[in-house]
Each structure stands twice: as C-alpha cells, then as structure tokens.
Amino acid sequence: MTSSKQGKDARKSFTFNRVFGPLATQAEVFVDMQPLVRSVLDGYNVCIFAYGQTGSGKTFTMSGPKILTEEGLGVNYRALNDLFDIQAQRRDTFCYEISVQMMEIRNSSQNGIAVPDANRVPVASTSDVVDLMNLGQKNRAVCSTAMNDRSSRSHSCVTVHVQGRDLTSGTVLRGCMHLVDLAGSERVDKSEVVGDRLKEAQHINKSLAALGDVIASLAQKNAHVPYRNSKLTQLLQDSLGGQAKTLMFVHIAPEPDAIGESISTLKFADRVASVELGAAKTNKEGGEVKELKEQVALKQLLLMFLLLQIACLKAALASKDGENESIRSTHSSPDILRDIRISHAPPASGHPGEEAGCLEVFIFQAEIHSTTFS
Ligand SMILES: Nc1ncnc2c1ncn2[C@@H]1O[C@H](COP(=O)(O)OP(=O)(O)OP(=O)(O)O)[C@@H](O)[C@H]1O
C-alpha cells in the first residue's frame, strides 16, 4: 500500500491469510470460511467478525445487499444453510438442535452501551433464519452519515448455538458461533456527525478500541486481559480467548481518500493476525463423563445430608443436656431430612434414551438457622 507520506511511511506492506478483490463473489468468500463454520457442529466455539471503516462493506459481507438475491446472500445465511445441510447428512448418526440468538450492542443514554433482550430461537430451516434475520435487520440502529447512507450504528451479533448428540455413544457436543458485524470505525470529522450522533460515533470507536486492547493483551500474552472494558469484549470473551476458532474479515474502501483509514484498519488487522490463540478445543461431554458427573452430584448431596444429620443430632444432644446454650436449630432432625429430596427421575422427554438415568435433584428450604457448632 502506498500512502502520500514520504520516507519510511510512504510504502507499507501487510501479509494476511487471504485477500479478496472488489470482484470476489459472496460464494467465494464463504468457501474460504466454510471449514470453520462446519467445526461448530463438531463442538467448537467459532467467532467471525467483520471489521472496517464505515461504508466499506461489512454488512454486505455478513448479511448481503439491501435487496437480497440468492447470489447476494452474506455469510450469515450461507453459514446457517450449510449447518442445516450437514445436519441432514448426519441425520442417522447425530441428533442436532440449532438455535439462534440476535444481539445488538448499541449506545444508550443511561449506561453507555446496552444489549437488548435476546432470546434463543430454535431454527429448523433456512426460511426460519431469514425471517429472524430480517427482523433483526429491521430493528438494527441504522442512520445516514456522510460516508454511508445506511450506516450501522451498533455492533450486531448473530449467535448460533448447536447441540449434537451422537446417537451411538451418547456423547453430547456443544458448539457456538458468533457472527459479528461490528459498527463502522470512522473518523468523526469525516463522517460529519454532530450531537448525539457524534457521541455515538465516539462510543463506537471506544468499544472498538477496547476490542483492540483485548487483542493487544492476548498478542502480548499478558496475564490480565481487559475483557470487562466493554460489553462487546465481555460478550465475546469465550471466543477471543484460548479455545475458540476465530476469523476476522477486514474491509477497506477502494477510494483513494480513504487511505489514512485503510492504513489504520490494516494495522489493526496486523495486530489481530499476530494473536496466537492456542489449540482450539471441543466442548464434548461423553456418556461416561455425564454419568460420573451425576454420581459426584449424588455423593455431594449424600454428604450434605449426613452433615445435616450430624448437626441435628449435636443440636438435639446439646439442648437435652443443657451443656451448650449456643447450639440451636429451628428444625428437628426429621424436618430437615424431610426438606431434602433426592429423586432419580425417569426420562422426562419423549426422546428415547435422551434423559435416561438423568438425576434430578430438588432441594427445598434445606437450611439451618442460627446454628453454632461447638
Ligand atoms: N462487494 C461489494 N459489492 C457491491 N456492493 C458493495 C460491496 N460491498 C459493499 N457494497 C455496497 O456499499 C455500501 C456500503 O456497504 P455496507 O453497508 O455493507 O458497509 P458497512 O461497512 O457495513 O458500513 P457501516 O459500518 O456504516 O454499517 C452498500 O450500499 C453496499 O451494498
């Protein structure tokens, strides 16, 4: 990249995994990220970001153009389509449940940034997803700036939750994929915004800077990573740290006067590319692990039960002998024992074998008031 500056700043070179030109199709972009998307079905956490200055094509990459055509479909739709296709192919070996959550992180007058209520919606087909995303797009905070007439003024995050059960071994895999269309980074002077819009732009830049700080800390392998400095980094903590697979699409505008912005975007991308996340891990819970966890939970409850019984016996003994006035319990032993119920529940749902052997524990008011042990 050649800038108008003289000397060592005149020419800069950056290296990335892949570069897409202005004529690259949406399908070509998706093919490159497809293996990553697929790994969510194998129990990995995946995070895909779109970063770049206002108007550089982030929403186009993630969702598509304003008027959607099949060729125009962005990576969000393609990713979910792909997941449904594989779900159908693995029908005989895996049972998958897929749900989608749409979140928007935007500037709010009270406490800076808000994440509106976001429910997980189960989805079973592409049309379910299209309906959901259309709704999300409609609700997204958008305004016209000098740099983009449909500028997104918030970070939008589509989170896909996948749970798959191996029909033979009972192993349960849980994967989650965040598809994040970040709000545009922009020089506030160039976007010509004022008042609330200016504040909003400053806020967006602040949360993008917080993302940059987290990435810098990860790159330097600092002991402390400042995830809590923004809602965005808090939300994505599980996908920015060690065990996830992360991909960032970085967008630069082709206009010559965007060069300053493009260089700072590329520097940001360079920093991101230097982060070593370490080996990604699957979220796998084997049938045996599940059984062991249930046994541990049962043993812990029995232990609690025995401790309570000892406490009650001590209290009863002490009050009988009048030896220790400070030992009191509001319940007698049988009452306390009545309050703890342990049930080994039968399968709750209609899916054969799904919850078989599952332990349900109900604890009602298992508490001892003002008890002091001698
Ligand atoms: N590869 C592309 N091919 C054709 N048109 C594109 C392409 N990328 C972006 N555009 C068009 O450029 C305009 C701006 O793109 P878009 O809204 O995706 O930018 P953005 O980076 O999301 O902006 P903001 O951060 O302000 O929301 C839109 O009209 C979009 O359709």
Coordinates of C-alpha atoms and ligand atoms in Angstrom, one line a residue:
M1 CA 0.0 0.0 0.0
T2 CA 1.4 3.4 -1.0
S3 CA 0.5 6.5 1.0
S4 CA 1.0 10.1 0.3
K5 CA 3.6 10.3 3.1
Q6 CA 7.3 10.5 2.3
G7 CA 10.2 8.4 3.6
K8 CA 9.7 5.1 5.6
D9 CA 5.9 5.8 5.8
A10 CA 5.5 6.0 2.0
R11 CA 5.1 2.3 1.4
K12 CA 3.7 -0.3 3.8
S13 CA 3.2 -4.0 3.3
F14 CA 1.0 -6.3 5.2
T15 CA 0.5 -10.0 5.0
F16 CA -2.8 -11.8 5.5
N17 CA -4.2 -15.3 5.1
R18 CA -6.3 -14.3 2.1
V19 CA -7.1 -11.1 0.1
F20 CA -10.4 -10.7 -1.8
G21 CA -10.6 -8.1 -4.6
P22 CA -13.6 -6.0 -5.4
L23 CA -15.0 -8.6 -7.8
A24 CA -14.9 -11.5 -5.4
T25 CA -18.3 -13.1 -5.1
Q26 CA -20.1 -13.8 -1.8
A27 CA -19.8 -17.6 -2.6
E28 CA -16.0 -17.3 -3.0
V29 CA -15.8 -15.5 0.4
F30 CA -17.9 -18.2 2.0
V31 CA -15.9 -21.1 0.6
D32 CA -12.9 -19.9 2.5
M33 CA -14.6 -19.9 5.9
Q34 CA -16.7 -23.0 5.4
P35 CA -14.4 -25.4 7.3
L36 CA -14.6 -23.1 10.3
V37 CA -18.4 -22.9 10.2
R38 CA -18.6 -26.7 9.9
S39 CA -16.4 -27.2 13.0
V40 CA -19.2 -25.7 15.2
L41 CA -21.1 -29.0 14.5
D42 CA -18.1 -30.8 16.0
G43 CA -18.3 -28.9 19.2
Y44 CA -16.0 -25.9 18.7
N45 CA -16.7 -22.3 19.5
V46 CA -16.3 -20.1 16.5
C47 CA -16.2 -16.3 16.1
I48 CA -16.4 -14.5 12.8
F49 CA -16.0 -10.7 12.8
A50 CA -16.4 -8.1 10.1
Y51 CA -14.2 -5.0 10.9
G52 CA -13.6 -1.9 8.9
Q53 CA -14.5 1.7 8.3
T54 CA -18.0 2.9 7.7
G55 CA -19.3 2.0 4.2
S56 CA -16.5 -0.5 3.5
G57 CA -18.8 -3.5 3.1
K58 CA -19.1 -5.2 6.5
T59 CA -22.9 -5.6 6.4
F60 CA -22.6 -6.6 2.7
T61 CA -20.2 -9.5 3.7
M62 CA -22.1 -10.7 6.7
S63 CA -25.7 -10.3 5.5
G64 CA -25.7 -9.1 1.9
P65 CA -27.0 -6.1 0.0
K66 CA -30.2 -4.3 1.0
I67 CA -32.2 -6.2 -1.7
L68 CA -31.3 -9.8 -1.2
T69 CA -30.8 -12.1 -4.1
E70 CA -29.6 -15.7 -3.9
E71 CA -26.1 -14.8 -5.1
G72 CA -26.0 -11.8 -2.7
L73 CA -26.6 -13.8 0.4
G74 CA -24.0 -13.0 3.0
V75 CA -22.0 -15.4 5.2
N76 CA -24.7 -15.4 8.0
Y77 CA -27.3 -17.0 5.7
R78 CA -24.7 -19.3 4.0
A79 CA -23.3 -20.5 7.3
L80 CA -26.7 -21.5 8.6
N81 CA -27.7 -23.1 5.3
D82 CA -24.5 -25.1 5.5
L83 CA -25.3 -26.2 9.0
F84 CA -28.7 -27.4 8.0
D85 CA -27.3 -29.3 5.1
I86 CA -24.8 -31.1 7.3
Q87 CA -27.4 -31.7 9.9
A88 CA -29.5 -33.5 7.3
Q89 CA -26.5 -35.5 6.0
R90 CA -25.7 -36.7 9.6
R91 CA -29.3 -37.4 10.5
D92 CA -28.6 -41.2 11.0
T93 CA -25.7 -40.6 13.4
F94 CA -26.3 -37.3 15.2
C95 CA -29.3 -35.5 16.6
Y96 CA -28.7 -31.8 16.4
E97 CA -30.6 -28.9 18.0
I98 CA -29.8 -25.5 16.5
S99 CA -31.0 -22.2 17.9
V100 CA -30.2 -18.6 17.0
Q101 CA -29.9 -15.5 19.2
M102 CA -29.7 -12.0 17.7
M103 CA -28.0 -9.4 19.8
E104 CA -27.3 -5.7 19.2
I105 CA -24.8 -3.7 21.3
R106 CA -25.5 0.0 20.9
N107 CA -25.0 3.3 22.6
S108 CA -27.5 4.0 25.3
S109 CA -28.1 7.3 27.1
Q110 CA -28.1 5.7 30.6
N111 CA -25.1 3.5 30.8
G112 CA -23.2 3.8 27.6
I113 CA -23.9 0.6 25.9
A114 CA -26.9 -1.8 26.0
V115 CA -27.6 -5.3 24.8
P116 CA -31.3 -5.6 24.2
D117 CA -33.0 -8.7 25.4
A118 CA -32.1 -11.6 23.2
N119 CA -33.9 -14.9 23.3
R120 CA -32.6 -18.1 21.8
V121 CA -35.0 -19.1 19.0
P122 CA -34.9 -22.7 17.8
V123 CA -34.5 -22.8 14.0
A124 CA -35.0 -25.8 11.7
S125 CA -34.8 -24.3 8.2
T126 CA -33.3 -21.5 6.2
S127 CA -36.6 -19.7 6.0
D128 CA -36.8 -19.6 9.8
V129 CA -33.4 -17.9 9.8
V130 CA -34.3 -15.5 7.0
D131 CA -37.4 -14.4 9.0
L132 CA -35.4 -13.9 12.1
M133 CA -32.6 -12.0 10.5
N134 CA -34.9 -9.8 8.6
L135 CA -36.5 -8.9 11.9
G136 CA -33.1 -8.2 13.4
Q137 CA -32.0 -6.1 10.5
K138 CA -35.2 -4.0 10.7
N139 CA -34.6 -3.4 14.4
R140 CA -30.9 -2.5 14.0
A141 CA -29.9 1.0 14.7
V142 CA -29.1 2.5 11.3
C143 CA -28.6 6.1 10.3
S144 CA -27.3 8.0 7.3
T145 CA -23.9 9.5 7.6
A146 CA -21.8 11.4 5.0
M147 CA -19.9 8.2 4.4
N148 CA -22.8 5.6 4.2
D149 CA -26.5 6.2 3.7
R150 CA -27.3 3.0 5.6
S151 CA -24.7 3.1 8.3
S152 CA -25.0 0.6 11.1
R153 CA -24.7 2.4 14.4
S154 CA -24.3 -0.7 16.6
H155 CA -22.5 -3.9 16.7
S156 CA -24.7 -6.7 15.6
C157 CA -24.1 -10.3 16.7
V158 CA -25.9 -13.4 15.4
T159 CA -25.1 -16.3 17.8
V160 CA -25.8 -19.8 16.6
H161 CA -26.0 -22.4 19.4
V162 CA -25.6 -26.1 18.3
Q163 CA -26.0 -29.1 20.5
G164 CA -25.4 -32.5 18.9
R165 CA -25.9 -35.9 20.4
D166 CA -24.1 -38.9 19.0
L167 CA -26.8 -41.5 18.6
T168 CA -24.5 -44.4 19.3
S169 CA -22.2 -43.3 22.1
G170 CA -24.5 -40.7 23.8
T171 CA -21.7 -38.1 23.6
V172 CA -23.0 -34.6 23.6
L173 CA -21.2 -31.8 21.7
R174 CA -21.9 -28.2 22.2
G175 CA -20.7 -25.5 19.8
C176 CA -21.5 -21.9 19.5
M177 CA -20.7 -19.5 16.6
H178 CA -20.8 -15.7 16.9
L179 CA -21.2 -13.8 13.6
V180 CA -20.4 -10.2 14.4
D181 CA -20.9 -7.3 12.1
L182 CA -19.1 -4.5 14.0
A183 CA -20.2 -0.9 13.8
G184 CA -18.1 1.1 11.4
S185 CA -14.8 2.6 12.7
E186 CA -14.7 6.1 11.4
R187 CA -13.0 9.4 11.8
V188 CA -15.7 11.5 13.3
D189 CA -14.6 14.6 11.4
K190 CA -15.1 12.9 8.1
S191 CA -18.5 11.4 8.9
E192 CA -19.7 15.0 9.7
V193 CA -21.9 13.8 12.5
V194 CA -22.8 16.1 15.4
G195 CA -24.7 16.0 18.7
D196 CA -26.0 12.5 19.8
R197 CA -24.6 11.0 16.6
L198 CA -21.1 12.3 17.4
K199 CA -21.4 10.9 20.9
E200 CA -22.5 7.6 19.4
A201 CA -19.5 7.6 17.0
Q202 CA -17.2 8.3 19.8
H203 CA -18.7 5.4 21.8
I204 CA -18.4 3.0 18.8
N205 CA -14.7 4.0 18.5
K206 CA -14.3 3.5 22.2
S207 CA -15.7 -0.1 22.1
L208 CA -13.6 -0.9 19.0
A209 CA -10.5 0.4 20.9
A210 CA -11.5 -1.9 23.8
L211 CA -11.5 -4.8 21.3
G212 CA -8.1 -3.6 20.1
D213 CA -6.8 -3.5 23.7
V214 CA -8.0 -7.1 24.3
I215 CA -6.4 -8.3 21.2
A216 CA -3.1 -6.5 22.1
S217 CA -3.1 -8.1 25.5
L218 CA -3.7 -11.5 24.0
A219 CA -0.9 -10.9 21.5
Q220 CA 1.5 -9.9 24.3
K221 CA 0.3 -12.9 26.4
N222 CA -0.4 -10.5 29.3
A223 CA -1.7 -12.1 32.5
H224 CA -4.6 -9.6 32.6
V225 CA -6.8 -9.2 29.5
P226 CA -9.2 -6.3 29.9
Y227 CA -12.4 -8.1 28.7
R228 CA -14.5 -6.1 31.1
N229 CA -13.8 -2.7 29.5
S230 CA -16.7 -3.1 27.0
K231 CA -19.9 -5.0 26.6
L232 CA -18.6 -6.2 23.3
T233 CA -15.5 -7.8 24.6
Q234 CA -17.4 -9.2 27.6
L235 CA -19.9 -10.9 25.3
L236 CA -17.2 -12.4 23.1
Q237 CA -14.8 -13.4 25.9
D238 CA -15.3 -17.1 25.3
S239 CA -14.4 -16.7 21.6
L240 CA -11.5 -14.3 21.9
G241 CA -9.5 -16.3 24.5
G242 CA -7.9 -19.6 24.1
Q243 CA -10.2 -22.3 23.0
A244 CA -12.1 -20.9 20.1
K245 CA -11.6 -20.6 16.3
T246 CA -11.6 -17.0 15.3
L247 CA -11.7 -15.3 11.9
M248 CA -11.8 -11.6 11.1
F249 CA -12.9 -10.1 7.8
V250 CA -11.2 -6.8 7.4
H251 CA -12.7 -4.3 5.0
I252 CA -11.0 -1.4 3.3
A253 CA -12.7 1.1 1.0
P254 CA -11.2 1.4 -2.5
E255 CA -11.4 5.2 -2.6
P256 CA -8.0 6.9 -2.7
D257 CA -9.1 9.4 0.0
A258 CA -9.8 6.5 2.4
I259 CA -6.0 5.7 2.5
G260 CA -5.5 7.0 6.1
E261 CA -8.4 5.0 7.4
S262 CA -7.3 1.9 5.4
I263 CA -3.8 2.0 6.8
S264 CA -5.1 2.2 10.4
T265 CA -7.5 -0.6 9.6
L266 CA -4.7 -2.7 8.2
K267 CA -2.5 -2.0 11.2
F268 CA -5.4 -3.2 13.4
A269 CA -5.7 -6.4 11.3
D270 CA -2.0 -6.9 11.5
R271 CA -2.2 -6.8 15.3
V272 CA -5.2 -9.3 15.2
A273 CA -3.2 -11.6 13.0
S274 CA -0.3 -11.7 15.4
V275 CA -2.5 -13.2 18.2
E276 CA -1.8 -16.8 18.9
L277 CA -5.0 -18.3 20.3
G278 CA -3.6 -21.7 21.0
A279 CA -5.2 -25.0 20.2
A280 CA -9.0 -24.8 19.9
K281 CA -10.8 -27.4 22.0
T282 CA -14.2 -29.1 21.5
N283 CA -16.9 -28.9 24.1
K284 CA -17.5 -32.6 24.4
E285 CA -19.4 -34.4 27.2
G286 CA -19.1 -38.1 26.7
G287 CA -21.8 -40.5 28.0
E288 CA -19.3 -41.7 30.7
V289 CA -18.4 -38.2 31.8
K290 CA -22.1 -37.4 32.2
E291 CA -22.6 -40.5 34.3
L292 CA -19.6 -39.6 36.5
K293 CA -20.9 -36.0 37.0
E294 CA -24.2 -37.4 38.1
Q295 CA -22.5 -39.7 40.6
V296 CA -20.4 -36.9 42.0
A297 CA -23.6 -34.7 42.4
L298 CA -25.3 -37.6 44.2
K299 CA -22.4 -38.2 46.5
Q300 CA -22.2 -34.4 47.3
L301 CA -25.9 -34.5 48.2
L302 CA -25.5 -37.5 50.4
L303 CA -22.5 -35.8 52.2
M304 CA -24.6 -32.7 52.8
F305 CA -27.4 -34.9 54.1
L306 CA -25.1 -36.6 56.5
L307 CA -23.6 -33.3 57.7
L308 CA -27.0 -32.0 58.4
Q309 CA -27.9 -35.1 60.3
I310 CA -24.8 -34.8 62.4
A311 CA -25.6 -31.1 63.1
C312 CA -29.2 -32.0 64.1
L313 CA -28.0 -34.8 66.4
K314 CA -25.5 -32.5 68.0
A315 CA -28.1 -29.8 68.5
A316 CA -30.6 -32.3 70.0
L317 CA -27.9 -33.7 72.3
A318 CA -26.7 -30.2 73.4
S319 CA -30.2 -28.9 74.2
K320 CA -31.1 -32.1 76.1
D321 CA -28.0 -32.0 78.3
G322 CA -28.1 -28.2 78.6
E323 CA -24.4 -28.2 78.0
N324 CA -24.2 -25.8 75.2
E325 CA -26.8 -22.9 75.1
S326 CA -25.4 -21.5 71.8
I327 CA -26.4 -24.5 69.8
R328 CA -29.8 -24.1 68.3
S329 CA -31.6 -25.3 65.2
T330 CA -35.0 -24.2 64.1
H331 CA -35.7 -27.7 62.7
S332 CA -35.6 -31.0 64.3
S333 CA -33.8 -33.8 62.5
P334 CA -36.8 -35.4 60.8
D335 CA -37.9 -31.9 59.5
I336 CA -34.6 -31.2 57.9
L337 CA -34.5 -34.6 56.4
R338 CA -37.9 -34.1 55.0
D339 CA -36.7 -31.0 53.3
I340 CA -34.1 -32.7 51.2
R341 CA -35.5 -34.9 48.5
I342 CA -33.3 -36.8 46.1
S343 CA -35.0 -38.4 43.2
H344 CA -33.7 -40.5 40.4
A345 CA -36.0 -39.2 37.7
P346 CA -37.3 -41.3 34.8
P347 CA -36.8 -39.9 31.3
A348 CA -38.5 -36.5 31.2
S349 CA -38.9 -36.0 27.4
G350 CA -40.3 -38.1 24.7
H351 CA -36.9 -38.7 23.0
P352 CA -35.9 -42.3 23.7
G353 CA -32.8 -42.6 25.8
E354 CA -32.2 -38.8 25.8
E355 CA -32.5 -38.2 29.5
A356 CA -32.2 -41.9 30.6
G357 CA -30.6 -42.1 34.0
C358 CA -30.6 -38.4 34.4
L359 CA -30.5 -37.3 38.0
E360 CA -32.9 -34.6 39.1
V361 CA -32.4 -33.1 42.5
F362 CA -34.9 -31.0 44.3
I363 CA -33.8 -29.1 47.3
F364 CA -36.5 -27.4 49.3
Q365 CA -35.5 -25.0 52.1
A366 CA -32.5 -27.0 53.2
E367 CA -31.2 -24.5 55.7
I368 CA -30.3 -24.4 59.4
H369 CA -30.9 -21.2 61.1
S370 CA -28.5 -19.7 63.6
T371 CA -26.7 -22.9 64.3
T372 CA -23.3 -22.7 66.1
F373 CA -21.2 -25.8 66.4
S374 CA -19.1 -26.4 69.5
Ligands
LIG1 N1 -18.5 -6.2 -2.5 C1 -19.5 -5.3 -2.8 N2 -20.1 -5.3 -4.0 C2 -21.1 -4.4 -4.2 N3 -21.6 -3.5 -3.4 C3 -21.0 -3.5 -2.2 C4 -19.9 -4.4 -1.8 N4 -19.6 -4.1 -0.5 C5 -20.4 -3.1 -0.1 N5 -21.2 -2.7 -1.1 C6 -22.2 -1.6 -1.0 O1 -21.6 -0.5 -0.4 C7 -22.5 0.1 0.5 C8 -21.9 0.2 2.0 O2 -21.8 -1.2 2.4 P1 -22.1 -1.7 3.8 O3 -23.4 -1.1 4.3 O4 -22.1 -3.2 3.8 O5 -20.9 -1.1 4.7 P2 -20.6 -1.2 6.2 O6 -19.1 -1.4 6.3 O7 -21.5 -2.2 6.8 O8 -21.0 0.3 6.7 P3 -21.4 0.7 8.2 O9 -20.2 0.4 9.1 O10 -21.6 2.2 8.1 O11 -22.6 0.0 8.6 C9 -23.8 -0.7 0.5 O12 -24.7 0.0 -0.4 C10 -23.4 -2.0 -0.1 O13 -24.4 -2.6 -0.8

